[in-house]
Amino acid sequence: MPTPLDVLVVGAGIAGLATATALHREGMSVDVIERSPERRATGAGLFLPGNSVRALTALGLGDHLSGAGAPVPGQRLMDHRGRVLADIAMAELWRGTAGCVGITRANLHAALHDIVPVPVRHGITLVSLKQSDDGVDVEFSDGRSGRYDVVVGADGIRSDLRELVDPATGARYLGQVCWRFLTDAPDIDRWTVWLGPRTAFLAYPVGGGRVCCYADVTAAAPKDPTTRAGLPGLFSGYDQRVRDLLATPAAHEAYFSPVEEASGETWAHGRVVLVGDAAHASSPNMAQGVAMAVEDAQVLAEVLATGGDTEHLLQQYVQRRLPRTRWVQQQTHRRDRTRSMPPAVRNIAFRYGAKALFERGNAPLRDLP
């Protein structure tokens, strides 16, 4: 039997908690640190496609997703005035994987905290990290130190550890900014998007009669482009349903962020390795962030459990995951190009080709990672 590894996971978001859980299940000793002083989850909601639900179910969260989330049976694409362009059945699109679910980010994050088998040390960062042939020595901001076989960077798109692994790769702005918020809308029972000129508005159920709303606009700079009219002003020509959602109190407190990606291909340096958004953050238009992070965790744990030269095993993990995450990023770029067509052309393309487009874009993700 291979000697169990001592692993440090840096970051206690979805990627970090999933990685810690998967590694521990393979018999490894795991420590988790998180820079935030307390347990919290930013953002609003998550749409979990079939491969994401499959991966989370393998971690033991299947019952939680069924109980706390909302089933999402279909995707509806409309123009900005509410005229239907296409309806897509999720059972067919994600056949052989699992049903799709909407859930709040806070709910999923809390559920992962409940199952992670080791305590998370909050308010802690790395002060120094020194690699040698047989391990990694680290010093923490609370004065402690440790020695590990592997250090995992699960510290998000602003990853500090990515600077060590691949200093040439940083977050790249994709020309869009977005807002997210949660509000009540029990009549919305599926993933529903309204597409306008250089804008889009999405709503989907997350349980308890609530929906997550996501709005984005094309913008030259990664800063909030709203004026005194606020977010409703950017969507004033949209369907009344969208305007009603934007008139709710929650919309005035929407979480704003630029849309960015991290597209480097070097995820491991020596015994330090990246997972999740730290390695391959992408546009949310494929809703694959959670799936890719949890699949990373599963594959990394599986590979390390086989034993052998640790640095070589980390490179095996990268080579297994890189084609799949690269595919997702390529698909997000294709979707953005389609959305950027003149509205009349785009609407025809979706009316007659949406099902084929979504089938081609998601089919490889039905396979196990």
Short mmCIF file of C-alpha atoms in Angstrom, two decimals:
data_model
loop_
_atom_site.label_atom_id
_atom_site.label_comp_id
_atom_site.label_asym_id
_atom_site.label_seq_id
_atom_site.Cartn_x
_atom_site.Cartn_y
_atom_site.Cartn_z
CA MET A 1 0.00 0.00 0.00
CA PRO A 2 1.28 3.52 -0.79
CA THR A 3 2.36 5.61 2.18
CA PRO A 4 -0.45 8.10 3.00
CA LEU A 5 0.42 11.65 2.01
CA ASP A 6 0.24 14.76 4.17
CA VAL A 7 -1.57 17.45 2.16
CA LEU A 8 -2.24 21.13 2.81
CA VAL A 9 -5.28 22.62 1.07
CA VAL A 10 -5.17 26.41 0.75
CA GLY A 11 -8.69 27.77 0.43
CA ALA A 12 -12.01 26.63 1.89
CA GLY A 13 -14.40 27.45 -0.91
CA ILE A 14 -16.20 24.77 -2.88
CA ALA A 15 -13.00 23.54 -4.58
CA GLY A 16 -11.00 23.40 -1.35
CA LEU A 17 -13.64 21.64 0.74
CA ALA A 18 -14.35 19.12 -2.02
CA THR A 19 -10.62 18.45 -2.40
CA ALA A 20 -10.09 17.98 1.33
CA THR A 21 -13.02 15.56 1.48
CA ALA A 22 -11.88 13.53 -1.52
CA LEU A 23 -8.27 13.31 -0.32
CA HIS A 24 -9.28 12.26 3.19
CA ARG A 25 -11.48 9.51 1.78
CA GLU A 26 -8.40 8.13 0.04
CA GLY A 27 -6.60 7.88 3.38
CA MET A 28 -4.54 11.06 3.22
CA SER A 29 -3.88 13.41 6.13
CA VAL A 30 -5.30 16.84 5.25
CA ASP A 31 -5.05 20.34 6.73
CA VAL A 32 -7.19 23.20 5.38
CA ILE A 33 -6.52 26.91 5.79
CA GLU A 34 -8.69 29.83 4.67
CA ARG A 35 -7.80 33.52 4.63
CA SER A 36 -11.32 34.65 5.51
CA PRO A 37 -11.68 35.09 9.28
CA GLU A 38 -15.02 33.29 9.33
CA ARG A 39 -17.04 30.85 7.29
CA ARG A 40 -18.84 32.69 4.51
CA ALA A 41 -19.79 32.27 0.86
CA THR A 42 -20.01 35.16 -1.58
CA GLY A 43 -22.30 35.17 -4.58
CA ALA A 44 -25.93 34.18 -4.82
CA GLY A 45 -27.03 30.94 -6.49
CA LEU A 46 -25.66 28.04 -8.49
CA PHE A 47 -27.14 26.15 -11.41
CA LEU A 48 -25.76 22.62 -11.18
CA PRO A 49 -25.84 20.66 -14.47
CA GLY A 50 -25.99 16.88 -14.51
CA ASN A 51 -22.24 16.29 -14.29
CA SER A 52 -22.02 18.67 -11.32
CA VAL A 53 -24.83 16.87 -9.47
CA ARG A 54 -23.16 13.54 -10.25
CA ALA A 55 -19.84 14.71 -8.82
CA LEU A 56 -21.40 16.18 -5.67
CA THR A 57 -23.49 13.04 -5.18
CA ALA A 58 -20.29 10.98 -5.23
CA LEU A 59 -19.05 13.16 -2.36
CA GLY A 60 -22.18 12.29 -0.38
CA LEU A 61 -24.37 15.32 -1.04
CA GLY A 62 -27.04 13.75 -3.22
CA ASP A 63 -29.76 13.78 -0.56
CA HIS A 64 -28.90 17.33 0.42
CA LEU A 65 -29.22 18.56 -3.16
CA SER A 66 -32.60 16.86 -3.47
CA GLY A 67 -33.85 18.29 -0.20
CA ALA A 68 -32.43 21.81 -0.20
CA GLY A 69 -32.21 22.63 -3.89
CA ALA A 70 -34.78 22.88 -6.65
CA PRO A 71 -35.00 20.55 -9.65
CA VAL A 72 -34.41 22.34 -12.95
CA PRO A 73 -36.22 20.31 -15.63
CA GLY A 74 -35.50 22.54 -18.59
CA GLN A 75 -33.82 25.54 -20.14
CA ARG A 76 -35.85 28.21 -21.92
CA LEU A 77 -34.22 30.75 -24.24
CA MET A 78 -36.14 33.92 -25.13
CA ASP A 79 -35.49 37.23 -26.76
CA HIS A 80 -35.48 40.28 -24.52
CA ARG A 81 -39.22 40.84 -25.04
CA GLY A 82 -40.07 37.34 -23.82
CA ARG A 83 -40.66 35.55 -27.13
CA VAL A 84 -39.55 31.91 -26.82
CA LEU A 85 -36.65 30.87 -29.04
CA ALA A 86 -36.06 27.35 -27.72
CA ASP A 87 -36.90 24.92 -24.92
CA ILE A 88 -34.37 22.28 -23.96
CA ALA A 89 -35.19 19.26 -21.78
CA MET A 90 -32.50 18.63 -19.17
CA ALA A 91 -33.32 14.93 -18.85
CA GLU A 92 -32.35 14.42 -22.48
CA LEU A 93 -29.36 16.78 -22.46
CA TRP A 94 -27.85 15.21 -19.33
CA ARG A 95 -28.98 11.62 -19.93
CA GLY A 96 -26.90 9.10 -18.05
CA THR A 97 -25.62 11.57 -15.46
CA ALA A 98 -28.10 13.13 -13.01
CA GLY A 99 -30.92 15.63 -12.85
CA CYS A 100 -30.05 19.32 -12.79
CA VAL A 101 -30.48 21.36 -9.61
CA GLY A 102 -30.53 25.00 -8.57
CA ILE A 103 -29.30 25.87 -5.07
CA THR A 104 -27.96 28.88 -3.20
CA ARG A 105 -24.20 29.11 -2.98
CA ALA A 106 -24.39 29.56 0.78
CA ASN A 107 -26.42 26.36 1.12
CA LEU A 108 -24.01 24.27 -0.91
CA HIS A 109 -20.99 25.77 0.85
CA ALA A 110 -22.51 24.99 4.26
CA ALA A 111 -23.24 21.41 3.19
CA LEU A 112 -19.63 20.91 2.13
CA HIS A 113 -18.48 22.33 5.46
CA ASP A 114 -20.70 19.77 7.19
CA ILE A 115 -19.10 16.81 5.44
CA VAL A 116 -15.46 17.94 5.31
CA PRO A 117 -13.73 15.55 7.74
CA VAL A 118 -11.13 17.98 9.10
CA PRO A 119 -11.42 21.40 10.79
CA VAL A 120 -10.84 24.51 8.70
CA ARG A 121 -8.39 27.03 10.18
CA HIS A 122 -9.89 30.41 9.34
CA GLY A 123 -8.04 33.71 9.16
CA ILE A 124 -4.79 31.95 8.19
CA THR A 125 -2.54 32.59 5.19
CA LEU A 126 0.82 31.29 4.02
CA VAL A 127 3.80 33.45 4.96
CA SER A 128 6.43 31.32 3.25
CA LEU A 129 6.68 28.12 1.21
CA LYS A 130 9.89 26.26 0.43
CA GLN A 131 10.02 23.11 -1.68
CA SER A 132 12.63 20.38 -1.51
CA ASP A 133 13.00 16.99 -3.19
CA ASP A 134 10.94 15.24 -0.53
CA GLY A 135 8.44 17.80 0.76
CA VAL A 136 7.21 21.34 1.22
CA ASP A 137 7.95 23.43 4.32
CA VAL A 138 5.45 26.18 5.05
CA GLU A 139 5.04 28.91 7.63
CA PHE A 140 1.60 30.25 8.52
CA SER A 141 0.47 33.72 9.50
CA ASP A 142 -0.42 32.52 13.02
CA GLY A 143 3.21 31.59 13.71
CA ARG A 144 2.81 27.86 13.14
CA SER A 145 4.73 25.84 10.58
CA GLY A 146 4.29 22.52 8.85
CA ARG A 147 5.76 20.07 6.40
CA TYR A 148 3.67 18.49 3.67
CA ASP A 149 4.02 16.13 0.75
CA VAL A 150 1.66 18.24 -1.40
CA VAL A 151 0.22 21.76 -1.22
CA VAL A 152 -3.04 22.33 -3.09
CA GLY A 153 -3.98 25.83 -4.24
CA ALA A 154 -7.77 26.07 -4.07
CA ASP A 155 -7.69 29.82 -3.52
CA GLY A 156 -9.83 30.97 -6.43
CA ILE A 157 -9.34 33.15 -9.46
CA ARG A 158 -7.16 35.58 -7.46
CA SER A 159 -4.93 32.69 -6.39
CA ASP A 160 -1.70 33.59 -4.61
CA LEU A 161 -0.33 30.11 -5.24
CA ARG A 162 -0.83 30.49 -8.98
CA GLU A 163 1.89 33.13 -8.82
CA LEU A 164 4.26 30.37 -7.72
CA VAL A 165 3.00 27.69 -10.10
CA ASP A 166 2.53 29.80 -13.24
CA PRO A 167 3.43 33.49 -12.76
CA ALA A 168 2.69 34.26 -16.43
CA THR A 169 -1.01 33.42 -16.05
CA GLY A 170 -3.43 35.77 -14.34
CA ALA A 171 -7.13 36.53 -14.46
CA ARG A 172 -8.14 37.76 -17.94
CA TYR A 173 -11.13 40.04 -18.40
CA LEU A 174 -13.62 38.69 -20.97
CA GLY A 175 -15.41 41.92 -21.86
CA GLN A 176 -18.51 41.40 -19.71
CA VAL A 177 -19.59 42.41 -16.24
CA CYS A 178 -22.36 40.74 -14.25
CA TRP A 179 -24.66 41.01 -11.26
CA ARG A 180 -26.26 38.27 -9.14
CA PHE A 181 -29.01 38.38 -6.55
CA LEU A 182 -31.61 36.16 -4.88
CA THR A 183 -35.28 37.04 -4.71
CA ASP A 184 -38.74 35.45 -4.46
CA ALA A 185 -40.33 34.24 -7.70
CA PRO A 186 -42.15 30.92 -7.21
CA ASP A 187 -43.54 31.02 -10.76
CA ILE A 188 -40.10 30.50 -12.33
CA ASP A 189 -39.56 26.75 -12.40
CA ARG A 190 -36.76 26.35 -14.95
CA TRP A 191 -33.54 27.96 -16.17
CA THR A 192 -34.92 30.95 -18.06
CA VAL A 193 -32.88 33.45 -20.04
CA TRP A 194 -33.85 36.63 -21.88
CA LEU A 195 -31.34 37.71 -24.53
CA GLY A 196 -31.04 41.32 -25.63
CA PRO A 197 -28.52 43.39 -27.58
CA ARG A 198 -25.19 43.01 -25.73
CA THR A 199 -27.11 42.04 -22.58
CA ALA A 200 -28.68 38.96 -21.00
CA PHE A 201 -30.84 38.26 -17.97
CA LEU A 202 -31.16 34.80 -16.41
CA ALA A 203 -33.35 33.42 -13.61
CA TYR A 204 -33.60 29.90 -12.20
CA PRO A 205 -35.10 28.33 -9.06
CA VAL A 206 -32.90 27.60 -6.03
CA GLY A 207 -35.50 26.18 -3.61
CA GLY A 208 -38.09 27.60 -1.26
CA GLY A 209 -39.78 29.68 -3.95
CA ARG A 210 -36.64 31.72 -4.50
CA VAL A 211 -34.70 32.31 -7.70
CA CYS A 212 -31.18 33.34 -8.51
CA CYS A 213 -31.06 36.19 -11.00
CA TYR A 214 -27.98 36.84 -13.13
CA ALA A 215 -27.59 39.83 -15.43
CA ASP A 216 -24.66 40.65 -17.67
CA VAL A 217 -23.70 43.33 -20.15
CA THR A 218 -20.85 43.83 -22.57
CA ALA A 219 -18.50 46.46 -21.14
CA ALA A 220 -15.15 47.84 -22.25
CA ALA A 221 -13.74 47.94 -18.72
CA PRO A 222 -14.19 45.63 -15.71
CA LYS A 223 -16.05 48.18 -13.62
CA ASP A 224 -19.70 48.81 -12.81
CA PRO A 225 -21.20 50.69 -15.78
CA THR A 226 -24.51 51.56 -14.14
CA THR A 227 -25.57 55.20 -13.82
CA ARG A 228 -28.09 56.80 -11.49
CA ALA A 229 -30.82 54.64 -13.03
CA GLY A 230 -28.97 51.61 -11.72
CA LEU A 231 -29.29 48.07 -13.00
CA PRO A 232 -32.96 48.47 -14.08
CA GLY A 233 -31.84 51.21 -16.45
CA LEU A 234 -29.71 48.77 -18.43
CA PHE A 235 -32.71 46.46 -18.95
CA SER A 236 -35.51 49.00 -19.35
CA GLY A 237 -36.50 47.59 -22.76
CA TYR A 238 -36.83 44.04 -21.46
CA ASP A 239 -39.91 41.89 -20.83
CA GLN A 240 -42.06 43.04 -17.89
CA ARG A 241 -41.07 39.90 -15.94
CA VAL A 242 -37.43 40.97 -15.99
CA ARG A 243 -38.32 44.52 -14.97
CA ASP A 244 -40.37 43.17 -12.07
CA LEU A 245 -37.44 41.09 -10.85
CA LEU A 246 -35.13 44.08 -11.11
CA ALA A 247 -37.61 46.15 -9.10
CA THR A 248 -37.32 43.87 -6.04
CA PRO A 249 -35.28 45.15 -3.07
CA ALA A 250 -32.70 42.39 -3.53
CA ALA A 251 -31.78 43.71 -6.98
CA HIS A 252 -30.55 46.96 -5.44
CA GLU A 253 -28.00 44.94 -3.43
CA ALA A 254 -26.89 42.72 -6.32
CA TYR A 255 -23.40 41.23 -6.13
CA PHE A 256 -21.28 42.75 -8.93
CA SER A 257 -18.22 41.21 -10.58
CA PRO A 258 -16.35 41.27 -13.88
CA VAL A 259 -16.43 38.09 -15.96
CA GLU A 260 -12.91 36.67 -16.11
CA GLU A 261 -11.04 33.47 -16.82
CA ALA A 262 -7.70 31.85 -15.99
CA SER A 263 -6.48 29.85 -18.95
CA GLY A 264 -2.95 28.71 -18.17
CA GLU A 265 -1.86 25.15 -18.80
CA THR A 266 0.71 24.89 -16.01
CA TRP A 267 -1.15 23.82 -12.88
CA ALA A 268 1.65 22.09 -11.01
CA HIS A 269 5.14 23.15 -10.01
CA GLY A 270 7.05 20.58 -8.00
CA ARG A 271 4.72 19.55 -5.19
CA VAL A 272 2.35 22.51 -5.46
CA VAL A 273 -0.79 22.02 -7.56
CA LEU A 274 -3.88 24.07 -8.45
CA VAL A 275 -7.55 23.07 -8.51
CA GLY A 276 -10.80 24.82 -9.38
CA ASP A 277 -10.85 28.46 -10.37
CA ALA A 278 -7.21 28.89 -9.38
CA ALA A 279 -6.35 26.62 -12.31
CA HIS A 280 -9.09 27.21 -14.89
CA ALA A 281 -11.73 29.80 -13.98
CA SER A 282 -14.09 30.37 -16.89
CA SER A 283 -17.13 32.39 -17.90
CA PRO A 284 -20.27 31.24 -16.05
CA ASN A 285 -22.26 30.77 -19.26
CA MET A 286 -21.66 26.99 -19.19
CA ALA A 287 -22.39 26.77 -15.42
CA GLN A 288 -19.42 24.41 -15.08
CA GLY A 289 -17.46 26.04 -12.26
CA VAL A 290 -18.65 23.70 -9.51
CA ALA A 291 -18.50 20.62 -11.73
CA MET A 292 -14.94 21.26 -12.83
CA ALA A 293 -13.80 21.99 -9.26
CA VAL A 294 -15.35 18.86 -7.76
CA GLU A 295 -14.13 16.71 -10.65
CA ASP A 296 -10.63 18.13 -10.03
CA ALA A 297 -10.90 17.02 -6.41
CA GLN A 298 -11.96 13.50 -7.35
CA VAL A 299 -9.29 13.01 -10.01
CA LEU A 300 -6.51 14.48 -7.84
CA ALA A 301 -7.41 12.16 -4.96
CA GLU A 302 -7.65 9.16 -7.27
CA VAL A 303 -4.28 9.83 -8.88
CA LEU A 304 -2.41 10.53 -5.64
CA ALA A 305 -3.84 7.37 -4.06
CA THR A 306 -2.08 5.19 -6.64
CA GLY A 307 1.31 5.98 -5.11
CA GLY A 308 4.65 6.65 -6.75
CA ASP A 309 6.64 9.76 -7.48
CA THR A 310 4.53 12.63 -6.18
CA GLU A 311 5.59 15.23 -8.73
CA HIS A 312 4.93 12.80 -11.56
CA LEU A 313 1.48 12.02 -10.14
CA LEU A 314 0.60 15.71 -10.03
CA GLN A 315 1.51 16.01 -13.69
CA GLN A 316 -0.72 13.01 -14.42
CA TYR A 317 -3.59 14.84 -12.73
CA VAL A 318 -2.97 17.91 -14.89
CA GLN A 319 -2.87 15.89 -18.10
CA ARG A 320 -6.15 14.15 -17.23
CA ARG A 321 -7.98 17.35 -16.38
CA LEU A 322 -6.57 19.83 -18.88
CA PRO A 323 -8.46 18.64 -22.03
CA ARG A 324 -11.83 18.70 -20.24
CA THR A 325 -11.42 22.14 -18.68
CA ARG A 326 -10.01 23.49 -21.95
CA TRP A 327 -13.13 22.16 -23.71
CA VAL A 328 -15.35 24.04 -21.26
CA GLN A 329 -13.50 27.29 -21.84
CA GLN A 330 -13.67 26.84 -25.61
CA GLN A 331 -17.42 26.28 -25.37
CA THR A 332 -17.88 29.43 -23.27
CA HIS A 333 -16.07 31.41 -25.97
CA ARG A 334 -18.30 29.92 -28.67
CA ARG A 335 -21.43 30.78 -26.70
CA ASP A 336 -20.26 34.34 -26.23
CA ARG A 337 -19.57 34.67 -29.95
CA THR A 338 -23.07 33.39 -30.73
CA ARG A 339 -24.63 35.77 -28.24
CA SER A 340 -22.67 38.65 -29.77
CA MET A 341 -24.26 38.18 -33.20
CA PRO A 342 -26.75 40.83 -34.34
CA PRO A 343 -29.91 40.02 -32.34
CA ALA A 344 -32.00 39.06 -35.39
CA VAL A 345 -29.35 36.62 -36.60
CA ARG A 346 -28.71 35.25 -33.12
CA ASN A 347 -32.42 34.69 -32.50
CA ILE A 348 -32.77 32.69 -35.71
CA ALA A 349 -29.68 30.67 -34.79
CA PHE A 350 -31.13 29.78 -31.39
CA ARG A 351 -34.65 29.17 -32.70
CA TYR A 352 -33.45 26.56 -35.19
CA GLY A 353 -30.15 25.40 -33.71
CA ALA A 354 -30.18 25.73 -29.92
CA LYS A 355 -30.78 22.03 -29.22
CA ALA A 356 -27.94 20.94 -31.48
CA LEU A 357 -25.67 23.65 -30.04
CA PHE A 358 -26.33 22.60 -26.44
CA GLU A 359 -25.98 18.91 -27.32
CA ARG A 360 -22.57 19.41 -28.95
CA GLY A 361 -21.36 21.65 -26.16
CA ASN A 362 -22.31 19.34 -23.30
CA ALA A 363 -22.08 15.81 -24.72
CA PRO A 364 -18.42 15.18 -23.71
CA LEU A 365 -19.23 16.26 -20.15
CA ARG A 366 -21.65 13.36 -19.75
CA ASP A 367 -18.61 11.05 -19.70
CA LEU A 368 -16.92 10.46 -16.36
CA PRO A 369 -13.83 12.65 -15.83
#
